[in-house]
Tab-separated table of C-alpha atoms and ligand atoms in Angstrom:
chain	number	residue	atom	x	y	z
M	17	UNK	CA	103.723	87.610	89.187
M	18	UNK	CA	100.282	89.020	89.677
M	19	UNK	CA	97.843	87.463	92.282
M	20	UNK	CA	94.539	86.475	90.995
M	21	UNK	CA	92.673	87.583	93.933
M	22	UNK	CA	93.081	88.638	97.717
M	23	UNK	CA	92.846	85.067	98.642
M	24	UNK	CA	95.845	83.968	96.522
M	25	UNK	CA	97.694	86.814	98.081
M	26	UNK	CA	96.768	85.714	101.746
M	27	UNK	CA	97.792	82.224	100.909
M	28	UNK	CA	101.152	83.218	99.868
M	29	UNK	CA	101.669	85.315	103.070
M	30	UNK	CA	101.201	81.991	104.929
M	31	UNK	CA	104.064	80.606	102.881
M	32	UNK	CA	106.472	83.370	104.003
M	33	UNK	CA	105.229	82.888	107.721
M	34	UNK	CA	103.327	86.245	107.811
M	35	UNK	CA	99.713	85.167	108.317
M	36	UNK	CA	97.761	84.862	111.607
M	37	UNK	CA	94.238	83.483	111.585
M	38	UNK	CA	92.177	84.862	114.506
M	39	UNK	CA	88.749	83.291	115.354
M	40	UNK	CA	86.037	84.892	117.648
M	41	UNK	CA	87.366	88.583	117.887
M	42	UNK	CA	84.500	90.914	118.273
M	43	UNK	CA	83.561	93.614	115.585
M	44	UNK	CA	83.115	96.088	118.325
M	45	UNK	CA	86.798	97.506	118.947
M	46	UNK	CA	88.541	93.892	119.384
M	47	UNK	CA	89.389	93.650	115.752
M	48	UNK	CA	90.479	97.234	115.520
M	49	UNK	CA	92.734	97.095	118.700
M	50	UNK	CA	94.350	93.892	117.596
M	51	UNK	CA	94.989	95.426	114.216
M	52	UNK	CA	96.710	98.353	115.952
M	53	UNK	CA	98.692	96.278	118.325
M	54	UNK	CA	100.016	93.830	115.690
M	55	UNK	CA	100.763	96.744	113.227
M	56	UNK	CA	103.002	98.376	115.777
M	57	UNK	CA	105.016	95.078	116.114
M	58	UNK	CA	105.295	94.934	112.227
M	59	UNK	CA	103.235	91.716	112.749
M	60	UNK	CA	101.538	89.361	110.256
M	61	UNK	CA	98.642	89.839	108.102
M	62	UNK	CA	95.404	89.236	110.280
M	63	UNK	CA	92.603	87.223	108.903
M	64	UNK	CA	89.594	87.465	111.394
M	65	UNK	CA	86.871	84.709	111.085
M	66	UNK	CA	84.084	83.599	113.265
M	67	UNK	CA	83.200	87.069	114.341
M	68	UNK	CA	80.549	86.655	117.069
M	69	UNK	CA	77.102	87.218	115.501
M	70	UNK	CA	78.137	86.525	111.936
M	71	UNK	CA	78.505	83.347	109.864
M	72	UNK	CA	81.778	81.506	109.885
M	73	UNK	CA	83.469	82.373	106.535
M	74	UNK	CA	82.576	86.186	106.605
M	75	UNK	CA	86.033	87.319	107.217
M	76	UNK	CA	88.149	90.607	107.517
M	77	UNK	CA	91.721	90.898	106.302
M	78	UNK	CA	93.802	93.573	108.123
M	79	UNK	CA	97.407	94.846	107.893
M	80	UNK	CA	97.572	93.306	104.484
M	81	UNK	CA	100.603	95.240	103.276
M	82	UNK	CA	101.937	96.509	106.591
M	83	UNK	CA	105.462	95.045	106.419
M	84	UNK	CA	108.134	95.632	103.685
M	85	UNK	CA	108.037	91.847	103.037
M	86	UNK	CA	104.372	91.617	102.329
M	87	UNK	CA	104.494	94.889	100.293
M	88	UNK	CA	107.337	93.348	98.168
M	89	UNK	CA	105.347	90.056	97.821
M	90	UNK	CA	102.268	91.869	96.654
M	91	UNK	CA	104.304	93.883	94.074
M	92	UNK	CA	106.579	91.028	92.897
M	93	UNK	CA	109.753	92.595	94.497
M	94	UNK	CA	112.441	90.914	96.345
M	95	UNK	CA	110.889	89.978	99.787
M	96	UNK	CA	114.120	89.496	101.845
M	97	UNK	CA	116.001	92.778	100.862
M	98	UNK	CA	116.564	95.507	103.324
M	99	UNK	CA	113.844	98.269	103.350
M	100	UNK	CA	115.906	100.784	101.355
M	101	UNK	CA	116.645	98.222	98.777
M	102	UNK	CA	112.903	97.401	98.532
M	103	UNK	CA	112.253	101.114	98.061
M	104	UNK	CA	114.940	101.230	95.309
M	105	UNK	CA	113.187	98.225	93.589
M	106	UNK	CA	109.755	99.941	93.814
M	107	UNK	CA	111.414	102.956	92.301
M	108	UNK	CA	112.784	101.005	89.467
M	109	UNK	CA	109.338	99.298	89.003
M	110	UNK	CA	107.301	102.487	88.746
M	111	UNK	CA	109.769	104.200	86.507
M	112	UNK	CA	109.176	101.689	83.676
M	113	UNK	CA	105.438	101.055	84.173
M	114	UNK	CA	103.514	100.031	81.073
M	115	UNK	CA	99.735	100.782	81.413
M	116	UNK	CA	97.537	97.811	80.585
M	117	UNK	CA	93.917	98.544	79.742
M	118	UNK	CA	91.612	96.329	81.782
M	119	UNK	CA	89.961	93.502	80.047
M	120	UNK	CA	86.257	92.662	80.322
M	121	UNK	CA	85.180	89.216	81.075
M	122	UNK	CA	81.655	87.835	80.985
M	123	UNK	CA	81.558	86.571	84.693
M	124	UNK	CA	83.600	86.276	87.755
M	125	UNK	CA	83.405	84.955	91.384
M	126	UNK	CA	82.082	88.289	92.778
M	127	UNK	CA	78.754	87.440	91.172
M	128	UNK	CA	78.313	84.332	93.376
M	129	UNK	CA	75.828	86.357	95.428
M	130	UNK	CA	73.784	89.158	94.183
M	131	UNK	CA	71.408	90.818	96.730
M	132	UNK	CA	68.936	93.232	95.604
M	133	UNK	CA	65.579	94.699	96.978
M	134	UNK	CA	64.649	93.592	100.387
M	135	UNK	CA	67.709	91.458	100.536
M	136	UNK	CA	70.007	94.384	100.595
M	137	UNK	CA	71.631	94.674	104.054
M	138	UNK	CA	75.088	96.049	104.719
M	139	UNK	CA	74.880	94.525	108.121
M	140	UNK	CA	75.640	90.992	106.928
M	141	UNK	CA	79.311	91.805	106.924
M	142	UNK	CA	81.214	91.928	110.235
M	143	UNK	CA	82.299	95.475	109.759
M	144	UNK	CA	84.546	96.583	112.589
M	145	UNK	CA	84.281	99.655	114.663
M	146	UNK	CA	88.102	100.313	114.151
M	147	UNK	CA	88.860	103.040	116.741
M	148	UNK	CA	87.213	103.789	120.177
M	149	UNK	CA	85.825	107.250	119.184
M	150	UNK	CA	84.915	106.541	115.526
M	151	UNK	CA	81.379	107.842	114.563
M	152	UNK	CA	80.322	104.497	113.089
M	153	UNK	CA	81.403	101.310	111.559
M	154	UNK	CA	83.598	102.110	108.599
M	155	UNK	CA	83.270	99.422	105.952
M	156	UNK	CA	85.309	101.301	103.512
M	157	UNK	CA	88.928	101.677	104.511
M	158	UNK	CA	90.749	99.517	101.919
M	159	UNK	CA	88.090	100.163	99.150
M	160	UNK	CA	88.058	101.421	95.534
M	161	UNK	CA	85.344	103.627	94.680
M	162	UNK	CA	84.553	103.632	90.947
M	163	UNK	CA	82.712	106.312	89.037
M	164	UNK	CA	82.485	107.269	85.506
M	165	UNK	CA	82.928	110.649	83.902
M	166	UNK	CA	79.801	111.395	82.153
M	167	UNK	CA	81.270	113.519	79.382
M	168	UNK	CA	84.250	111.360	78.411
M	169	UNK	CA	83.449	107.859	79.753
M	170	UNK	CA	86.787	107.976	81.768
M	171	UNK	CA	86.661	105.518	84.613
M	172	UNK	CA	87.964	107.054	87.876
M	173	UNK	CA	89.010	104.940	90.821
M	174	UNK	CA	89.770	106.343	94.340
M	175	UNK	CA	90.031	105.331	97.984
M	176	UNK	CA	87.531	107.203	100.310
M	177	UNK	CA	86.433	106.383	103.729
M	178	UNK	CA	82.967	104.974	103.849
M	179	UNK	CA	80.664	104.340	106.847
M	180	UNK	CA	77.547	102.278	107.203
M	181	UNK	CA	74.581	104.492	108.128
M	182	UNK	CA	71.506	102.171	107.306
M	183	UNK	CA	70.855	98.827	105.908
M	184	UNK	CA	71.066	100.375	102.354
M	185	UNK	CA	73.005	103.593	103.049
M	186	UNK	CA	76.680	104.524	103.296
M	187	UNK	CA	78.564	107.725	103.465
M	188	UNK	CA	81.485	108.668	101.453
M	189	UNK	CA	83.870	111.487	102.608
M	190	UNK	CA	85.421	112.671	99.238
M	191	UNK	CA	87.524	115.816	99.505
M	192	UNK	CA	86.503	118.442	97.272
M	193	UNK	CA	89.565	118.559	94.876
M	194	UNK	CA	89.505	114.674	94.222
M	195	UNK	CA	88.553	113.610	90.792
M	196	UNK	CA	85.887	111.421	92.323
M	197	UNK	CA	84.162	114.522	93.761
M	198	UNK	CA	84.532	116.593	90.477
M	199	UNK	CA	82.976	113.728	88.545
M	200	UNK	CA	80.063	113.324	91.107
M	201	UNK	CA	79.415	117.063	90.742
M	202	UNK	CA	78.901	116.935	87.012
M	203	UNK	CA	75.912	114.460	87.520
M	204	UNK	CA	74.677	116.636	90.365
M	205	UNK	CA	74.800	119.808	88.218
M	206	UNK	CA	72.528	118.025	85.779
M	207	UNK	CA	70.178	117.184	88.745
M	208	UNK	CA	71.065	113.479	88.562
M	209	UNK	CA	72.540	110.911	90.999
M	210	UNK	CA	76.019	109.725	90.397
M	211	UNK	CA	76.288	105.937	89.715
M	212	UNK	CA	79.019	104.339	91.999
M	213	UNK	CA	80.521	100.943	92.520
M	214	UNK	CA	82.537	100.410	95.796
M	215	UNK	CA	85.011	97.408	95.865
M	216	UNK	CA	85.505	96.211	99.399
M	217	UNK	CA	88.267	93.829	98.905
M	218	UNK	CA	90.559	92.868	95.960
M	219	UNK	CA	94.009	91.763	95.177
M	220	UNK	CA	96.429	94.376	96.968
M	221	UNK	CA	98.343	95.510	93.805
M	222	UNK	CA	95.071	96.378	92.286
M	223	UNK	CA	93.890	98.117	95.500
M	224	UNK	CA	97.144	100.067	95.486
M	225	UNK	CA	96.304	101.775	92.259
M	226	UNK	CA	93.139	103.385	93.645
M	227	UNK	CA	94.642	106.036	95.949
M	228	UNK	CA	97.387	106.643	93.524
M	229	UNK	CA	97.158	110.220	92.083
M	230	UNK	CA	96.502	109.215	88.276
M	231	UNK	CA	96.209	112.262	86.068
M	232	UNK	CA	92.596	113.327	84.989
M	233	UNK	CA	91.445	111.158	82.182
M	234	UNK	CA	93.714	108.310	83.008
M	235	UNK	CA	91.961	105.198	84.736
M	236	UNK	CA	93.644	103.912	87.813
M	237	UNK	CA	92.713	100.462	86.410
M	238	UNK	CA	95.395	100.843	83.756
M	239	UNK	CA	97.781	101.658	86.461
M	240	UNK	CA	96.704	98.580	88.429
M	241	UNK	CA	97.410	96.606	85.204
M	242	UNK	CA	100.847	98.120	85.143
M	243	UNK	CA	101.550	97.278	88.660
M	244	UNK	CA	100.343	93.671	88.163
M	245	UNK	CA	102.223	93.395	84.883
M	246	UNK	CA	98.964	91.959	83.482
M	247	UNK	CA	95.570	93.535	82.522
M	248	UNK	CA	93.076	93.574	85.180
M	249	UNK	CA	90.000	91.409	84.535
M	250	UNK	CA	86.731	93.224	85.075
M	251	UNK	CA	83.066	92.397	84.772
M	252	UNK	CA	80.381	95.062	84.304
M	253	UNK	CA	78.485	95.432	87.501
M	254	UNK	CA	74.911	94.523	87.032
M	255	UNK	CA	73.114	97.665	88.305
M	256	UNK	CA	75.542	100.468	87.350
M	257	UNK	CA	77.341	98.811	84.436
M	258	UNK	CA	80.662	100.178	85.960
M	259	UNK	CA	83.715	97.898	85.646
M	260	UNK	CA	84.878	96.097	88.814
M	261	UNK	CA	87.547	93.533	89.283
M	262	UNK	CA	85.991	90.023	88.504
M	263	UNK	CA	87.501	88.543	91.501
M	264	UNK	CA	86.533	91.187	94.002
M	265	UNK	CA	85.352	90.004	97.373
M	266	UNK	CA	82.488	92.369	97.919
M	267	UNK	CA	81.047	95.216	95.637
M	268	UNK	CA	78.386	97.683	96.674
M	269	UNK	CA	76.555	99.267	93.870
M	270	UNK	CA	74.315	102.254	93.957
M	271	UNK	CA	73.877	106.005	93.490
M	272	UNK	CA	75.119	109.145	95.099
M	273	UNK	CA	72.294	111.785	95.024
M	274	UNK	CA	73.128	115.521	95.114
M	275	UNK	CA	73.869	116.445	98.731
M	276	UNK	CA	70.949	118.917	98.657
M	277	UNK	CA	68.615	115.943	98.116
M	278	UNK	CA	70.171	113.639	100.667
M	279	UNK	CA	73.245	113.817	102.828
M	280	UNK	CA	74.251	112.380	106.255
M	281	UNK	CA	76.541	113.358	109.247
M	282	UNK	CA	79.785	111.694	108.880
M	283	UNK	CA	82.808	111.118	111.282
M	284	UNK	CA	84.775	111.495	113.238
M	285	UNK	CA	87.200	108.846	112.265
M	286	UNK	CA	90.772	108.141	113.394
M	287	UNK	CA	92.778	109.552	110.461
M	288	UNK	CA	96.316	109.039	109.250
M	289	UNK	CA	98.066	111.808	111.122
M	290	UNK	CA	96.862	109.873	114.331
M	291	UNK	CA	93.903	111.965	115.379
M	292	UNK	CA	90.201	111.933	115.216
M	293	UNK	CA	89.397	114.566	112.461
M	294	UNK	CA	86.867	115.796	110.133
M	295	UNK	CA	83.080	115.403	110.873
M	296	UNK	CA	80.282	116.975	109.172
M	297	UNK	CA	77.443	116.391	106.464
M	298	UNK	CA	78.671	114.345	103.592
M	299	UNK	CA	77.090	112.653	100.488
M	300	UNK	CA	75.461	109.220	100.712
M	301	UNK	CA	75.176	106.192	98.559
M	302	UNK	CA	71.849	104.723	98.155
M	303	UNK	CA	72.695	100.958	97.774
M	304	UNK	CA	70.976	99.092	94.929
M	305	UNK	CA	72.999	95.811	94.760
M	306	UNK	CA	75.349	93.999	96.886
M	307	UNK	CA	77.545	91.487	95.135
M	308	UNK	CA	79.783	89.050	97.154
M	309	UNK	CA	81.831	85.964	96.835
M	310	UNK	CA	81.012	82.912	98.979
M	311	UNK	CA	82.880	83.455	102.254
M	312	UNK	CA	83.736	87.085	101.474
M	313	UNK	CA	86.792	88.819	102.900
M	314	UNK	CA	86.457	92.404	103.768
M	315	UNK	CA	89.700	94.283	103.220
M	316	UNK	CA	90.333	96.499	106.288
M	317	UNK	CA	92.954	99.302	106.144
M	318	UNK	CA	91.983	101.601	108.916
M	319	UNK	CA	94.326	104.504	109.446
M	320	UNK	CA	96.557	104.060	112.438
M	321	UNK	CA	99.113	106.277	114.315
M	322	UNK	CA	101.650	107.138	111.691
M	323	UNK	CA	104.197	105.186	113.685
M	324	UNK	CA	103.178	102.346	111.762
M	325	UNK	CA	103.681	101.813	107.957
M	326	UNK	CA	100.508	101.164	105.823
M	327	UNK	CA	102.611	99.756	102.900
M	328	UNK	CA	105.572	98.400	104.804
M	329	UNK	CA	107.759	101.192	103.066
M	330	UNK	CA	107.006	104.802	102.616
M	331	UNK	CA	105.977	104.805	98.960
M	332	UNK	CA	106.155	108.651	98.725
M	333	UNK	CA	109.878	108.583	99.393
M	334	UNK	CA	110.291	107.058	95.902
M	335	UNK	CA	108.647	110.049	94.468
M	336	UNK	CA	110.759	112.430	96.407
M	337	UNK	CA	113.832	110.721	95.404
M	338	UNK	CA	112.874	110.969	91.645
M	339	UNK	CA	111.863	114.611	92.193
M	340	UNK	CA	115.279	115.376	93.648
M	341	UNK	CA	117.076	113.893	90.851
M	342	UNK	CA	114.748	115.690	88.288
M	343	UNK	CA	115.503	118.884	90.253
M	344	UNK	CA	119.205	118.349	89.573
M	345	UNK	CA	120.159	117.401	93.075
M	346	UNK	CA	122.984	114.986	92.608
M	347	UNK	CA	124.572	112.172	94.892
M	348	UNK	CA	121.262	111.275	96.778
M	349	UNK	CA	122.059	108.002	98.519
M	350	UNK	CA	118.673	107.369	100.082
M	351	UNK	CA	115.302	109.013	100.987
M	352	UNK	CA	112.864	107.823	103.666
M	353	UNK	CA	109.837	109.251	105.358
M	354	UNK	CA	108.955	108.740	109.000
M	355	UNK	CA	105.673	109.307	110.591
M	356	UNK	CA	103.872	108.851	107.251
M	357	UNK	CA	105.131	111.866	105.353
M	358	UNK	CA	105.511	114.201	108.249
M	359	UNK	CA	109.362	113.872	108.409
M	360	UNK	CA	111.426	113.398	105.289
M	361	UNK	CA	115.112	112.346	105.460
M	362	UNK	CA	117.439	112.761	102.607
M	363	UNK	CA	120.867	111.136	102.793
M	364	UNK	CA	123.532	112.727	100.599
M	365	UNK	CA	127.074	112.359	99.639
M	366	UNK	CA	128.194	115.997	100.019
M	367	UNK	CA	129.954	117.412	97.011
M	368	UNK	CA	129.651	121.162	97.294
M	369	UNK	CA	128.544	123.840	99.797
M	370	UNK	CA	124.988	124.377	99.958
M	371	UNK	CA	123.960	120.999	98.412
M	372	UNK	CA	121.991	119.916	101.471
M	373	UNK	CA	119.928	123.040	101.467
M	374	UNK	CA	119.338	122.661	97.714
M	375	UNK	CA	117.856	119.164	98.525
M	376	UNK	CA	115.821	120.278	101.364
M	377	UNK	CA	114.321	123.325	99.401
M	378	UNK	CA	113.503	121.188	96.437
M	379	UNK	CA	111.526	118.511	98.523
M	380	UNK	CA	109.719	121.244	100.542
M	381	UNK	CA	108.384	122.681	97.323
M	382	UNK	CA	106.830	119.523	96.156
M	383	UNK	CA	103.062	119.569	95.679
M	384	UNK	CA	101.283	116.279	96.601
M	385	UNK	CA	97.843	115.124	97.667
M	386	UNK	CA	98.604	114.667	101.420
M	387	UNK	CA	99.826	118.240	101.932
M	388	UNK	CA	100.795	117.962	105.487
M	389	UNK	CA	104.518	117.887	106.233
M	390	UNK	CA	106.829	119.176	108.983
M	391	UNK	CA	110.416	118.339	108.989
M	392	UNK	CA	112.833	117.999	106.171
M	393	UNK	CA	116.188	116.685	107.204
M	394	UNK	CA	119.448	116.306	105.136
M	395	UNK	CA	122.009	113.807	106.529
M	396	UNK	CA	125.414	112.576	105.318
M	397	UNK	CA	125.812	109.187	103.486
M	398	UNK	CA	127.127	107.533	106.535
M	399	UNK	CA	123.612	107.774	108.103
M	400	UNK	CA	121.055	105.288	107.033
M	401	UNK	CA	117.804	107.527	106.599
M	402	UNK	CA	115.623	104.372	107.518
M	403	UNK	CA	117.197	104.183	111.043
M	404	UNK	CA	115.672	106.951	113.201
M	405	UNK	CA	118.163	106.439	115.810
M	406	UNK	CA	121.052	107.248	113.404
M	407	UNK	CA	119.093	110.296	112.128
M	408	UNK	CA	118.517	111.590	115.629
M	409	UNK	CA	122.331	111.178	116.375
M	410	UNK	CA	123.159	113.085	113.458
M	411	UNK	CA	120.706	115.932	114.366
M	412	UNK	CA	122.100	115.917	117.842
M	413	UNK	CA	125.759	116.219	116.959
M	414	UNK	CA	125.981	117.839	113.559
M	415	UNK	CA	123.161	120.479	113.773
M	416	UNK	CA	123.874	124.000	115.242
M	417	UNK	CA	120.292	125.174	115.816
M	418	UNK	CA	121.396	128.767	115.447
M	419	UNK	CA	122.822	128.046	112.030
M	420	UNK	CA	121.522	124.828	110.479
M	421	UNK	CA	117.747	125.358	110.749
M	422	UNK	CA	115.340	127.300	108.618
M	423	UNK	CA	111.618	127.707	108.779
M	424	UNK	CA	109.387	128.194	105.790
M	425	UNK	CA	105.749	129.127	105.847
M	426	UNK	CA	103.806	126.839	103.588
M	427	UNK	CA	100.472	125.020	103.146
M	428	UNK	CA	99.028	122.244	105.068
M	429	UNK	CA	95.976	119.814	105.051
M	430	UNK	CA	92.667	120.275	106.854
M	431	UNK	CA	93.642	117.023	108.850
M	432	UNK	CA	96.429	118.894	110.469
M	433	UNK	CA	95.626	118.912	114.187
M	434	UNK	CA	97.991	121.917	114.812
M	435	UNK	CA	96.047	124.282	112.674
M	436	UNK	CA	94.523	126.788	115.008
M	437	UNK	CA	90.674	126.972	115.028
M	438	UNK	CA	90.651	130.562	114.074
M	439	UNK	CA	92.985	130.014	111.065
M	440	UNK	CA	90.850	127.120	109.982
M	441	UNK	CA	87.800	129.300	110.160
M	442	UNK	CA	89.179	131.903	107.973
M	443	UNK	CA	90.469	129.315	105.575
M	444	UNK	CA	94.120	130.018	106.332
M	445	UNK	CA	95.630	126.557	105.712
M	446	UNK	CA	99.343	127.623	106.277
M	447	UNK	CA	101.880	126.229	108.639
M	448	UNK	CA	105.544	126.261	109.107
M	449	UNK	CA	107.922	123.632	107.732
M	450	UNK	CA	111.392	123.139	109.170
M	451	UNK	CA	114.534	122.475	106.963
M	452	UNK	CA	117.272	120.881	109.137
M	453	UNK	CA	120.794	120.530	107.644
M	454	UNK	CA	122.112	117.681	109.752
M	455	UNK	CA	125.180	117.083	107.529
M	456	UNK	CA	128.790	117.841	108.709
M	457	UNK	CA	129.362	121.504	107.791
M	458	UNK	CA	130.675	121.343	104.216
M	459	UNK	CA	133.731	123.618	104.518
M	460	UNK	CA	135.246	121.955	107.523
M	461	UNK	CA	133.860	118.389	107.038
M	462	UNK	CA	137.405	117.045	106.997
M	463	UNK	CA	138.172	118.473	110.369
M	464	UNK	CA	134.795	117.154	111.901
M	465	UNK	CA	135.362	114.567	114.705
M	466	UNK	CA	135.550	111.005	113.433
M	467	UNK	CA	132.604	108.755	114.405
M	468	UNK	CA	133.413	106.126	117.087
M	469	UNK	CA	132.116	103.206	115.169
M	470	UNK	CA	133.735	100.240	113.594
M	471	UNK	CA	134.121	100.314	109.898
M	472	UNK	CA	131.629	98.135	107.881
M	473	UNK	CA	134.259	95.692	107.002
M	474	UNK	CA	135.693	95.207	110.478
M	475	UNK	CA	132.302	94.735	111.774
M	476	UNK	CA	131.514	92.172	109.298
M	477	UNK	CA	134.966	90.318	109.738
M	478	UNK	CA	134.532	89.994	113.557
M	479	UNK	CA	130.747	89.084	113.331
M	480	UNK	CA	131.428	86.342	110.850
M	481	UNK	CA	134.002	84.838	113.216
M	482	UNK	CA	132.025	85.226	116.365
M	483	UNK	CA	128.263	84.875	115.586
M	484	UNK	CA	128.460	81.128	115.024
M	485	UNK	CA	130.505	80.582	118.213
M	486	UNK	CA	127.909	82.634	120.166
M	487	UNK	CA	124.962	80.644	118.592
M	488	UNK	CA	123.750	83.793	116.879
M	489	UNK	CA	123.918	82.654	113.272
O	23	FMN	C1	93.847	104.240	102.787
O	23	FMN	C2	93.511	105.644	102.170
O	23	FMN	C3	92.381	106.135	102.521
O	23	FMN	C4	92.015	107.364	101.960
O	23	FMN	N1	90.828	108.041	102.339
O	23	FMN	C5	90.507	109.064	101.657
O	23	FMN	C6	89.192	109.822	102.022
O	23	FMN	O1	88.504	109.377	103.005
O	23	FMN	N2	88.791	110.875	101.306
O	23	FMN	C7	89.547	111.310	100.278
O	23	FMN	O2	89.137	112.270	99.693
O	23	FMN	N3	90.762	110.834	99.933
O	23	FMN	C8	91.182	109.666	100.689
O	23	FMN	N4	92.395	109.189	100.311
O	23	FMN	C9	93.144	109.708	99.272
O	23	FMN	C10	92.658	109.427	97.836
O	23	FMN	O3	92.295	107.961	97.682
O	23	FMN	C11	93.600	109.886	96.760
O	23	FMN	O4	94.030	111.104	96.837
O	23	FMN	C12	93.195	109.484	95.477
O	23	FMN	O5	94.232	109.762	94.482
O	23	FMN	C13	92.046	110.175	94.885
O	23	FMN	O6	91.650	109.846	93.666
O	23	FMN	P1	90.905	110.749	92.611
O	23	FMN	O7	91.570	112.221	92.642
O	23	FMN	O8	91.062	110.009	91.520
O	23	FMN	O9	89.467	110.943	93.256
O	23	FMN	C14	92.737	108.097	100.807
O	23	FMN	C15	93.963	107.279	100.569
O	23	FMN	C16	94.241	106.096	101.239
O	23	FMN	C17	95.547	105.427	100.788
């Protein structure tokens, strides 16, 4: 079932006991710090209200999808299944997705307040300073940035970080190869500003479509409809005419002028690998309209150390699993990513010699947006790839570092903190990747020492008998 808006989703997180209302936290680091602390505990969705200096009702929602249960809730998947089962359900869902074109409606609650001219002031929202050393107050962390290709009319939506640099000015950091930047460049080459609408809070399944890597020419709005199993209702934003979800909380409309005409220093910002990275001159948005609902909710999704999970489960693991199967790797029992995508674990039922290496090389060759990866580990099917302690046990006992480890030289992202400054300067974005075969050696696996652990059946039998007596069930 698709939620009509962010509010309906937040209400249902209360129903599964995963909502915390917080009154009075300060925008200056308190909201950011609480967001970090609670994400580390896989805590509830946080709804901040009564931010000092701002009207009651101007709220911020953080950690919206940060547990597997809330992710499952947002996507209509079973909420009480183990994490690997939720990943399987997500895989099945995205395998059969049917795109739905958005439908245009005449009006929507986002038009309840339209600010223009002198009334434009981005400072009315209690935008947090999320991390201690951020270069400003980032209003766009869970945003959808909407632009239109001037040649084909294709509507592209992406998530790019956005900082307030004036009452009517924002920066956007859009990496060069992203469709959003390629489209902006078309306007700039024609000497024109690029019209843009930035959605700063909407229903989470819709938001999840924005950072998905849809092909050129395909609108992420269609993917949003597919995830929702229902078309997305959009209105035409009054200044740009760009389509935006009718139930958005806040929309900022404006124009991105060519950077030669106007740009602004941007960053640093605490980014997903867990470090402050990237600062420099970036493009700006000249704000022409602000639309917002009464009592708007800004969706905050700041990057945190990748020991927390932004979507409750590592979505990329589903793509890896598909890729392995398409590459002919059989008997994959599970795939998981730890530390965002920096460490990939593949659990296998070994059938032939070299199968683990086949799986590892197939995954290491995958091309994706994030580009920054380090460790690829194959484990046997008795190891739960979700459980890092089990993975480490396998690495410590089934790996001979002299034999089971290989290092490839590959590419990395400019967010990689390990990229030496001199390599960065000469544009050499290469880095090693380690393939670790932590499976029992295939040719003598039958002689490998037996694990000192009760069988699943025995554990269940004894637990069923004893848990009630011990008051544990
Ligand atoms: C939370 C989040 C924040 C992101 N921030 C940025 C960003 O600041 N700049 C950027 O270029 N990409 C960022 N991305 C990645 C893009 O949103 C993603 O690659 C998207 O597919 C780009 O769309 P496009 O190629 O259609 O422009 C972010 C992704 C997520 C999930």
